[in-house]
Amino acid sequence: MKISFTFEPKPAVQQELQQQFPTHDFRFGKGAAPERDTAIWVTYGEDVKVAAIENLPELQWISVASAGVEKMPLSLLHSKEIIVTNARGIHKTPMTESIIGHILAIYRNLPAIYTLKNEQTWEKPRGSKELRGSSALIVGPGAIGEEVGRVLTAFGVEVTGCNRSGKTIEGFSNTVSLEKLDDQLGSADIVICLLPSTPETHRLFTIEKFQLMKNTALFMNFGRGNVVSEKVLVEALKAGEIGGAVLDVFEVEPLPESSELWGLPNVVISPHVSSHSDFYVERAMEIFSRNLSKWEQGEIDLENQVDLKLGY
Amino acid sequence: MKISFTFEPKPAVQQELQQQFPTHDFRFGKGAAPERDTAIWVTYGEDVKVAAIENLPELQWISVASAGVEKMPLSLLHSKEIIVTNARGIHKTPMTESIIGHILAIYRNLPAIYTLKNEQTWEKPRGSKELRGSSALIVGPGAIGEEVGRVLTAFGVEVTGCNRSGKTIEGFSNTVSLEKLDDQLGSADIVICLLPSTPETHRLFTIEKFQLMKNTALFMNFGRGNVVSEKVLVEALKAGEIGGAVLDVFEVEPLPESSELWGLPNVVISPHVSSHSDFYVERAMEIFSRNLSKWEQGEIDLENQVDLKLGY
């Protein structure tokens, strides 16, 4: 069976795959299109387009080494019964560490401490707060949100989850369904959005949502940029509807130079780097290896299979 | 019984104390010396000098609303059988949040993210690391160190403690005695010093200690400034014996303008603010109230009593 990678893992990773699965024909090549007789396509996802798929008559499975699949032609893949798996979950550790790091940095005044150090000035900055005893609302808690909630709980934060079903999440104080989001927005000190990009979540965070939040609330978007329009976000921040924002994702990336977000003081712009990790490809390949073993055994219940109707 | 405060708690706190303990004669006054017939002296500690004590023949108990007592005439207090209690433990929450915040900020590249935001530049900074799987050595784990260790463990960090006795600490992977410190220095990614100031800990961190550490190690001093000389610290950093330092305490405070530490890139200077909290006085007064209730009952086993021989 031909397995085509449209990126190049490290030589050691390539060798390990070939040794582990000697009967398969592996092709590795950054930028090149998969060969026509490819059965399994391993990709970061950005090259999964209609034309490419139409050119692969034997394609059975696309293994995406990232989490977002929203830009792929999902209905075409669904109609062709092509399985799609992604690497969701491998972002869990680095993203949790980034999210909690940003929260603590703001609560404990680290940006001011860094500035004063650079100015070589000994001055005790005012306004540091304790995180313990505050409340966080995690909107869209999948693997990452559950991990963020678990760690926030260890800091003594009261964590509420808001997911599609309202299904209880272990360790969270409370979980509500997405329809009841508005009831929760007013009581959270920190609102952490980890929603995927779907028609339902598109620009979900309207100005009315920000008006419901505490004026001191910290809004964090680490899911997908299009859950809130930049215009609304700027409006909410300028009007003082919220206290600040930490943004890892944006409607348009790179964030245009002209964006007003750059100039707002209470905004942290993390240029879509919160999931960065030295272990990224390694972990994605672990998932792929486990799935390929299953595939060889004829199992169809693969790890991290994307529901092509729901889009995640 | 006369109880003299040489600082001024908020009016609400003063009223509460007077209501809770109506038989005592409370005096509140910032800067003023305690009246001669004071039996209990409540202070931040900086005014506890030999002359002041000699002037208070009825003094039985000094309640210090901070943690450090090293500048007090402890042997005089011991000889006069004056009880000293402090507020250790109330720093636990804010200091833990600051320490973990600094660690995550460095691991997840937040200083670079802030700089790029200020320069209005979209650029993905390189070099972010995962904290999970790293190892931390906590030197001097009292109430604060135990809390730091507990939270680090929730992040998947392997935590070793190093204390006077080597007594096991719940939740730590390992605990060794202070004599075995050198054996542990080489394997820690993060060395967190929380030692009190005693003759034993004075300049304990010699250049040899830094040479034993990993070249990538992050050294954090949140205990007392005199556990390491500034000269040694600068030397270790400049020679690359360690990867960086986060310092909340210094041999001389404020850190002199002439200090080379200001100019070193891998140094964070937190101007003795890690314990700052809105809840500080409130928590110190809770301890004082509990102790005063005990005192009224004739109990001598007070909370947070300082061992005047050991100095903490």
XYZ file of C-alpha atoms in Angstrom:
624
model
C 0.000 0.000 0.000
C 1.363 3.430 -0.875
C 1.602 5.901 2.005
C 2.478 9.448 0.920
C 3.679 12.144 3.282
C 3.415 15.695 1.973
C 5.839 16.900 4.625
C 9.210 15.582 5.673
C 9.579 14.107 9.156
C 13.125 13.812 10.529
C 15.157 10.941 8.980
C 14.975 8.992 12.260
C 11.174 9.169 12.210
C 11.081 8.065 8.564
C 13.317 5.074 9.290
C 11.293 4.055 12.305
C 8.077 4.001 10.264
C 9.657 1.966 7.485
C 11.042 -0.545 9.964
C 7.794 -0.806 11.859
C 5.704 -1.232 8.690
C 8.029 -2.954 6.180
C 5.257 -4.064 3.807
C 4.179 -0.519 2.953
C 5.635 1.807 0.369
C 6.399 5.098 2.125
C 7.010 8.305 0.181
C 8.167 11.481 1.926
C 8.261 14.819 0.204
C 7.608 18.382 1.297
C 5.551 20.335 -1.206
C 5.053 17.502 -3.705
C 1.577 16.180 -4.470
C 0.869 12.588 -3.390
C 1.384 9.998 -6.128
C -1.758 8.844 -7.942
C -1.852 5.381 -6.336
C -1.659 6.754 -2.779
C -3.939 4.928 -0.337
C -2.967 6.803 2.811
C -2.068 10.477 2.781
C -0.226 11.988 5.745
C -0.299 15.785 5.702
C -0.407 18.931 7.824
C -3.724 19.476 6.037
C -3.259 22.731 4.140
C -2.881 20.877 0.794
C -6.067 18.807 1.058
C -8.015 20.449 -1.790
C -10.763 19.187 -4.128
C -8.393 18.865 -7.121
C -5.855 16.893 -5.116
C -8.498 14.477 -3.846
C -10.015 13.975 -7.314
C -6.526 12.969 -8.459
C -6.234 10.142 -5.911
C -8.686 7.387 -6.883
C -7.267 4.879 -4.406
C -7.257 7.234 -1.422
C -8.841 5.664 1.671
C -7.504 7.619 4.619
C -6.089 11.099 5.260
C -4.050 11.376 8.448
C -3.703 15.028 9.383
C -0.794 15.954 11.649
C -2.615 18.960 13.081
C -5.981 19.588 14.692
C -7.954 21.886 12.397
C -9.702 20.362 9.387
C -12.170 23.170 8.701
C -10.536 24.248 5.451
C -10.818 20.796 3.887
C -13.621 19.779 1.508
C -15.288 17.684 4.192
C -18.499 16.885 2.305
C -16.527 15.617 -0.702
C -14.432 13.424 1.600
C -17.609 12.217 3.277
C -19.231 11.320 -0.054
C -16.119 9.421 -1.115
C -16.054 7.616 2.248
C -12.504 8.719 2.888
C -11.564 8.475 6.533
C -9.954 11.538 8.099
C -8.023 11.397 11.359
C -6.299 14.316 13.011
C -3.785 14.934 15.758
C -6.072 16.505 18.295
C -4.811 15.971 21.831
C -1.151 16.445 20.997
C -1.585 20.147 21.589
C -2.875 19.467 25.060
C 0.348 19.884 27.002
C 1.974 22.897 25.302
C -1.338 24.748 24.971
C -2.292 24.174 28.577
C 1.099 25.451 29.679
C 0.768 28.525 27.445
C -2.775 29.306 28.587
C -1.981 28.970 32.293
C 1.293 30.848 31.757
C -0.551 33.784 30.197
C -3.105 33.838 33.013
C -0.498 33.766 35.775
C 1.692 36.326 33.996
C -1.208 38.786 33.905
C -2.431 38.057 37.436
C 1.097 38.308 38.865
C 2.102 41.387 36.870
C 4.974 39.854 34.909
C 4.735 42.196 31.886
C 5.321 45.181 34.206
C 8.167 43.332 35.921
C 9.841 42.708 32.544
C 9.428 46.328 31.472
C 10.922 47.660 34.705
C 13.858 45.245 34.368
C 14.525 46.463 30.834
C 14.423 50.024 32.093
C 16.793 48.998 34.907
C 14.365 50.498 37.412
C 13.639 49.106 40.870
C 9.984 49.831 41.419
C 7.286 47.591 42.801
C 4.511 47.455 40.215
C 1.023 47.605 41.674
C -2.058 45.596 40.885
C -0.956 41.984 41.153
C -3.826 39.662 41.936
C -4.287 36.164 43.233
C -5.634 33.568 40.830
C -6.882 31.322 43.653
C -10.562 31.867 44.276
C -11.298 33.208 40.808
C -13.569 31.543 38.285
C -12.925 30.358 34.753
C -15.357 29.461 32.008
C -13.954 27.074 29.402
C -15.978 27.234 26.211
C -15.457 24.161 24.060
C -13.581 21.869 26.399
C -12.151 18.988 24.398
C -8.853 17.380 25.312
C -7.171 20.760 25.755
C -9.958 22.331 27.767
C -10.156 19.373 30.102
C -6.432 19.630 30.753
C -6.630 23.405 31.272
C -9.525 22.848 33.684
C -7.658 20.166 35.592
C -4.637 22.396 36.132
C -6.704 25.504 36.964
C -8.472 23.436 39.617
C -5.063 22.659 41.146
C -4.629 26.454 41.493
C -7.931 26.720 43.365
C -9.895 28.157 40.446
C -13.576 27.292 40.076
C -13.941 25.884 36.585
C -17.143 25.777 34.543
C -17.240 24.038 31.190
C -19.506 24.874 28.303
C -19.735 22.256 25.572
C -22.149 21.150 22.865
C -23.941 18.592 24.950
C -23.514 19.956 28.455
C -22.055 16.559 29.336
C -20.367 16.579 32.750
C -16.564 16.784 32.727
C -14.687 15.177 35.577
C -13.041 17.682 37.863
C -15.056 20.665 36.616
C -17.330 22.387 39.120
C -20.104 22.629 36.583
C -20.788 22.008 32.893
C -23.516 23.566 30.784
C -24.513 23.214 27.157
C -23.569 25.803 24.569
C -27.157 27.145 24.479
C -26.726 28.218 28.096
C -23.470 30.054 27.475
C -25.021 33.480 28.099
C -26.072 32.519 31.635
C -22.461 31.811 32.519
C -20.663 34.748 30.924
C -21.420 37.202 33.733
C -19.758 35.257 36.505
C -16.415 34.303 34.979
C -13.173 36.135 35.722
C -11.552 34.329 32.802
C -13.322 33.166 29.628
C -11.231 30.662 27.672
C -12.486 29.883 24.194
C -11.277 26.604 22.694
C -14.047 26.105 20.165
C -13.400 24.481 16.794
C -14.421 26.294 13.647
C -17.868 25.115 12.570
C -20.911 26.894 11.135
C -22.321 26.937 14.689
C -19.307 28.641 16.248
C -18.698 31.174 13.479
C -18.705 34.623 15.123
C -20.456 33.160 18.138
C -18.908 35.840 20.357
C -21.018 38.855 19.425
C -20.745 42.225 21.145
C -23.724 41.202 23.290
C -21.691 38.294 24.651
C -18.885 40.657 25.684
C -21.433 42.992 27.273
C -22.586 40.091 29.431
C -19.038 39.495 30.694
C -17.510 41.179 33.743
C -15.810 44.470 32.927
C -12.685 42.973 34.449
C -12.928 39.670 32.557
C -9.944 38.266 30.691
C -11.027 36.835 27.334
C -8.708 34.228 25.840
C -9.120 32.794 22.372
C -6.998 29.729 21.713
C -9.478 27.881 19.499
C -10.185 29.354 16.089
C -9.971 32.975 15.011
C -13.400 33.176 13.440
C -15.396 32.632 16.638
C -15.178 36.414 17.055
C -14.821 39.169 14.505
C -11.849 41.418 15.025
C -14.158 44.433 14.850
C -16.287 43.160 17.742
C -13.221 42.331 19.794
C -11.746 45.803 19.299
C -15.105 47.376 20.138
C -15.465 45.302 23.326
C -11.947 46.172 24.458
C -12.199 49.872 23.659
C -15.578 50.158 25.392
C -14.206 48.437 28.494
C -16.730 45.603 28.253
C -13.866 43.309 29.290
C -10.588 43.901 31.075
C -8.269 42.401 28.513
C -7.655 39.668 25.984
C -5.037 37.084 25.186
C -5.321 35.960 21.579
C -3.503 33.075 19.961
C -5.754 32.909 16.883
C -7.205 35.589 14.610
C -9.743 35.954 11.810
C -6.885 36.780 9.450
C -3.401 35.432 10.077
C -0.860 36.932 10.098
C -2.756 39.660 11.922
C -2.630 42.619 9.499
C -0.387 45.528 10.397
C -3.434 47.760 10.243
C -5.251 45.866 12.997
C -6.253 48.049 15.933
C -5.524 45.095 18.219
C -1.789 45.812 17.998
C -2.198 49.165 19.693
C -4.518 48.180 22.536
C -2.667 47.995 25.845
C -4.606 45.156 27.472
C -4.169 42.744 24.588
C -1.583 40.008 24.315
C -0.946 38.858 20.764
C 0.428 35.343 20.716
C 1.052 34.704 16.997
C -0.565 31.239 16.882
C 2.314 29.684 18.794
C 0.670 28.297 21.917
C 0.805 24.735 20.593
C 4.488 24.908 19.644
C 6.472 22.053 21.054
C 9.640 20.133 20.370
C 7.575 16.974 20.651
C 4.935 17.886 18.106
C 5.816 15.691 15.086
C 6.942 12.895 17.375
C 3.519 12.803 19.050
C 1.597 13.101 15.785
C 3.608 10.159 14.410
C 2.828 8.105 17.517
C -0.884 8.530 16.798
C -0.312 7.701 13.122
C 1.659 4.541 13.993
C -1.031 3.316 16.357
C -3.655 3.967 13.709
C -1.664 2.277 10.959
C -1.311 -0.836 13.140
C -5.080 -0.843 13.599
C -5.588 -0.299 9.882
C -3.378 -3.289 9.079
C -5.536 -5.407 11.368
C -8.576 -4.288 9.438
C -9.953 -2.179 12.283
C -11.970 0.798 11.174
C -12.341 2.461 14.557
C -9.291 4.698 14.305
C -8.008 7.065 16.981
C -8.961 10.749 16.510
C -11.285 10.071 13.593
C -12.948 13.278 12.413
C -16.729 13.299 12.153
C -17.007 14.687 8.628
C -20.552 15.912 9.250
C -19.742 17.775 12.470
C -16.402 18.960 11.149
C -14.222 18.014 14.137
C -4.049 43.715 78.390
C -2.534 46.292 76.065
C -2.108 45.209 72.465
C -0.101 47.671 70.332
C -0.024 47.644 66.570
C 2.848 49.560 64.991
C 1.030 49.598 61.662
C -2.514 50.546 60.771
C -4.861 47.852 59.515
C -7.979 49.031 57.668
C -10.710 50.475 59.941
C -12.907 47.408 59.329
C -10.128 45.100 60.530
C -9.558 47.265 63.630
C -13.256 47.188 64.497
C -13.488 43.472 64.034
C -10.612 42.847 66.430
C -12.077 45.142 69.055
C -15.453 43.451 68.788
C -13.981 39.984 68.907
C -11.727 40.767 71.887
C -13.595 43.444 73.885
C -11.596 43.021 77.081
C -8.312 44.086 75.488
C -6.972 47.574 75.002
C -6.012 47.875 71.331
C -3.740 50.674 70.070
C -3.128 51.210 66.373
C -0.488 53.558 65.057
C 1.848 53.534 62.118
C 5.363 54.637 62.986
C 4.735 55.185 66.726
C 6.591 53.103 69.297
C 4.431 50.730 71.397
C 3.359 52.138 74.747
C 5.428 51.031 77.753
C 2.772 48.745 79.209
C 2.299 46.781 75.966
C 1.925 43.045 76.496
C 1.393 42.054 72.858
C 3.092 43.842 69.983
C 1.784 43.396 66.454
C 4.248 44.609 63.828
C 5.636 44.056 60.340
C 8.895 43.396 62.184
C 11.241 46.089 60.960
C 10.920 48.095 64.224
C 11.738 45.226 66.590
C 15.073 46.545 67.883
C 16.978 46.051 71.161
C 16.129 49.531 72.470
C 12.435 49.078 71.737
C 12.314 45.744 73.546
C 14.208 47.083 76.579
C 11.534 49.744 76.810
C 8.681 47.226 77.091
C 9.003 45.477 80.472
C 5.594 43.806 80.206
C 6.066 42.465 76.679
C 5.142 38.787 76.381
C 4.462 38.197 72.705
C 5.458 39.759 69.383
C 3.157 38.884 66.484
C 4.932 39.636 63.208
C 2.738 40.162 60.141
C 5.462 38.956 57.760
C 7.670 35.889 57.450
C 11.270 37.007 57.942
C 12.511 37.557 61.500
C 16.245 37.373 60.800
C 16.872 41.047 61.522
C 15.380 40.860 65.027
C 17.482 40.467 68.187
C 16.423 36.840 68.553
C 18.785 35.893 71.367
C 17.602 38.845 73.467
C 13.984 37.832 72.861
C 14.873 34.245 73.754
C 16.565 35.292 76.999
C 13.552 37.389 77.945
C 11.226 34.469 77.083
C 9.238 36.622 74.711
C 7.206 34.560 72.280
C 7.492 35.460 68.594
C 4.977 34.340 65.988
C 5.088 35.211 62.322
C 2.828 35.047 59.293
C 4.584 32.313 57.381
C 2.203 30.449 55.127
C 0.222 33.499 54.070
C 2.676 33.994 51.235
C 1.983 30.514 50.002
C -0.653 31.306 47.411
C 0.701 34.491 45.794
C 4.282 33.230 45.831
C 3.364 29.893 44.296
C 1.433 31.675 41.564
C 4.360 34.017 40.901
C 6.936 31.218 40.834
C 4.923 28.990 38.502
C 4.009 32.032 36.391
C 7.680 32.918 35.922
C 8.541 29.332 34.999
C 5.742 29.003 32.451
C 6.434 32.448 31.007
C 10.038 31.475 30.318
C 9.231 27.975 29.038
C 6.452 29.273 26.786
C 8.372 32.292 25.501
C 6.068 35.006 26.843
C 8.741 37.742 27.158
C 9.438 37.420 23.395
C 5.685 37.431 22.672
C 5.279 40.668 24.660
C 8.210 42.314 22.906
C 6.919 41.404 19.442
C 3.466 42.738 20.360
C 4.966 46.037 21.475
C 6.875 46.223 18.206
C 3.610 45.401 16.369
C 5.410 42.567 14.591
C 3.837 39.214 13.664
C 6.671 36.758 14.066
C 6.666 33.345 15.695
C 9.402 33.379 18.316
C 11.432 30.196 18.496
C 12.576 28.178 21.437
C 9.442 27.518 23.451
C 9.703 24.419 25.574
C 7.351 22.101 27.397
C 7.469 22.119 31.173
C 5.981 18.614 31.438
C 8.687 16.015 31.905
C 11.218 18.431 33.349
C 12.596 18.261 36.879
C 12.599 20.786 39.686
C 14.645 20.907 42.854
C 13.055 22.861 45.682
C 15.650 23.896 48.244
C 14.070 24.758 51.574
C 10.529 23.571 51.091
C 8.395 24.958 53.892
C 4.753 25.873 53.354
C 5.573 27.720 50.122
C 7.820 25.035 48.690
C 5.301 22.325 49.393
C 2.640 24.277 47.542
C 4.985 25.002 44.625
C 5.844 21.300 44.492
C 2.206 20.267 44.575
C 1.317 22.501 41.639
C 4.435 21.591 39.632
C 3.471 17.946 40.049
C 0.087 18.765 38.477
C 2.052 20.011 35.454
C 3.900 16.690 35.200
C 7.162 17.962 36.670
C 9.312 15.627 38.770
C 9.854 17.421 42.060
C 12.701 16.808 44.482
C 12.821 18.569 47.823
C 15.900 19.422 49.797
C 15.343 20.366 53.422
C 17.241 20.418 56.700
C 16.172 16.980 57.822
C 15.567 15.215 54.519
C 12.082 14.433 55.887
C 9.754 13.097 53.184
C 7.242 15.569 51.757
C 3.953 14.222 50.483
C 3.625 14.434 46.745
C 7.333 15.016 46.094
C 9.163 12.355 44.076
C 12.106 12.485 46.409
C 13.428 14.453 49.388
C 17.028 14.728 50.512
C 18.759 16.537 53.373
C 20.617 19.789 52.852
C 23.985 18.005 53.147
C 23.136 16.056 49.994
C 22.220 19.156 47.987
C 25.269 18.830 45.717
C 24.202 15.368 44.537
C 20.918 16.794 43.263
C 22.067 20.004 41.577
C 23.189 18.328 38.361
C 19.866 16.792 37.453
C 17.437 19.678 37.953
C 16.089 21.790 35.098
C 14.808 24.293 37.645
C 16.381 25.054 41.038
C 14.009 26.952 43.304
C 15.558 28.372 46.448
C 13.162 29.160 49.289
C 15.624 29.027 52.155
C 15.298 31.308 55.179
C 18.219 33.469 56.204
C 20.241 31.669 58.876
C 23.969 31.335 59.558
C 23.785 27.939 57.790
C 22.234 29.284 54.579
C 24.368 32.441 54.320
C 25.969 32.366 50.852
C 25.260 28.656 50.610
C 25.124 28.920 46.789
C 28.819 29.208 45.979
C 30.162 29.250 42.416
C 30.865 25.513 42.806
C 27.165 24.913 43.333
C 26.338 26.707 40.070
C 29.049 24.719 38.296
C 27.284 21.531 39.381
C 24.010 22.711 37.831
C 22.973 22.047 34.224
C 24.150 24.765 31.839
C 20.504 25.179 30.897
C 19.220 25.302 34.482
C 16.896 28.054 35.619
C 17.874 29.288 39.092
C 15.117 30.982 41.076
C 15.686 32.715 44.390
C 12.483 33.548 46.242
C 13.785 32.953 49.753
C 16.379 35.379 51.087
C 18.896 37.425 49.130
C 21.934 36.439 51.125
C 21.908 32.745 50.193
C 24.002 33.793 47.202
C 26.368 36.705 46.709
C 25.534 38.945 43.792
C 29.103 38.561 42.556
C 28.804 34.769 42.366
C 25.456 34.986 40.633
C 26.771 37.377 37.985
C 29.822 35.161 37.488
C 27.699 32.006 37.078
C 25.401 33.718 34.577
C 28.192 35.302 32.561
C 30.135 32.032 32.427
C 27.044 30.149 31.247
C 27.089 27.830 34.254
C 23.297 28.172 34.273
C 20.779 29.173 31.628
C 19.080 31.979 33.496
C 17.786 33.284 36.796
C 14.586 34.678 38.240
C 15.300 36.678 41.359
C 12.755 38.045 43.789
C 15.261 38.749 46.584
C 18.725 40.290 46.601
C 21.684 40.772 48.922
C 21.014 44.510 48.862
C 17.515 45.844 48.241
C 16.670 47.895 46.294
C 19.122 46.289 43.873
C 21.729 49.039 43.262
C 21.686 50.762 39.887
C 25.281 49.654 39.434
C 24.409 45.952 39.668
C 25.488 43.943 36.649
C 22.346 41.843 37.056
C 20.280 44.585 35.431
C 22.107 44.197 32.155
C 22.139 40.410 31.858
C 19.597 39.175 29.313
C 18.608 35.909 30.969
C 17.760 37.449 34.308
C 14.320 38.417 35.540
C 14.362 40.951 38.341
C 11.191 40.726 40.375
C 11.613 43.542 42.908
C 10.591 41.522 46.002
C 6.943 41.483 44.934
C 6.163 37.789 44.528
C 4.263 37.667 47.811
C 2.134 40.710 47.040
C -1.536 40.072 47.520
C -4.737 41.926 48.221
C -5.416 39.414 50.963
C -2.147 39.845 52.815
C -3.166 41.815 55.926
C -6.485 39.987 56.086
C -4.717 36.614 56.264
C -2.109 37.831 58.758
C -4.935 39.110 60.973
C -6.722 35.759 60.762
C -3.639 34.074 62.179
C -3.338 36.759 64.860
C -7.000 36.354 65.858
C -6.693 32.600 66.171
C -3.549 33.019 68.263
C -5.109 35.672 70.482
C -8.034 33.345 71.187
C -5.580 30.636 72.189
C -3.624 33.123 74.300
C -6.798 34.111 76.167
C -7.392 30.445 76.967
C -3.928 30.261 78.430
C -2.561 28.077 75.620
C 1.108 28.560 74.900
C 1.291 26.464 71.743
C 0.658 29.293 69.276
C 0.372 28.970 65.506
C 3.528 29.885 63.543
C 5.678 30.267 66.632
C 9.264 31.096 65.682
C 12.002 28.899 67.110
C 14.260 31.664 68.424
C 17.307 29.389 68.402
C 16.872 28.231 64.783
C 15.743 31.648 63.640
C 12.627 30.593 61.710
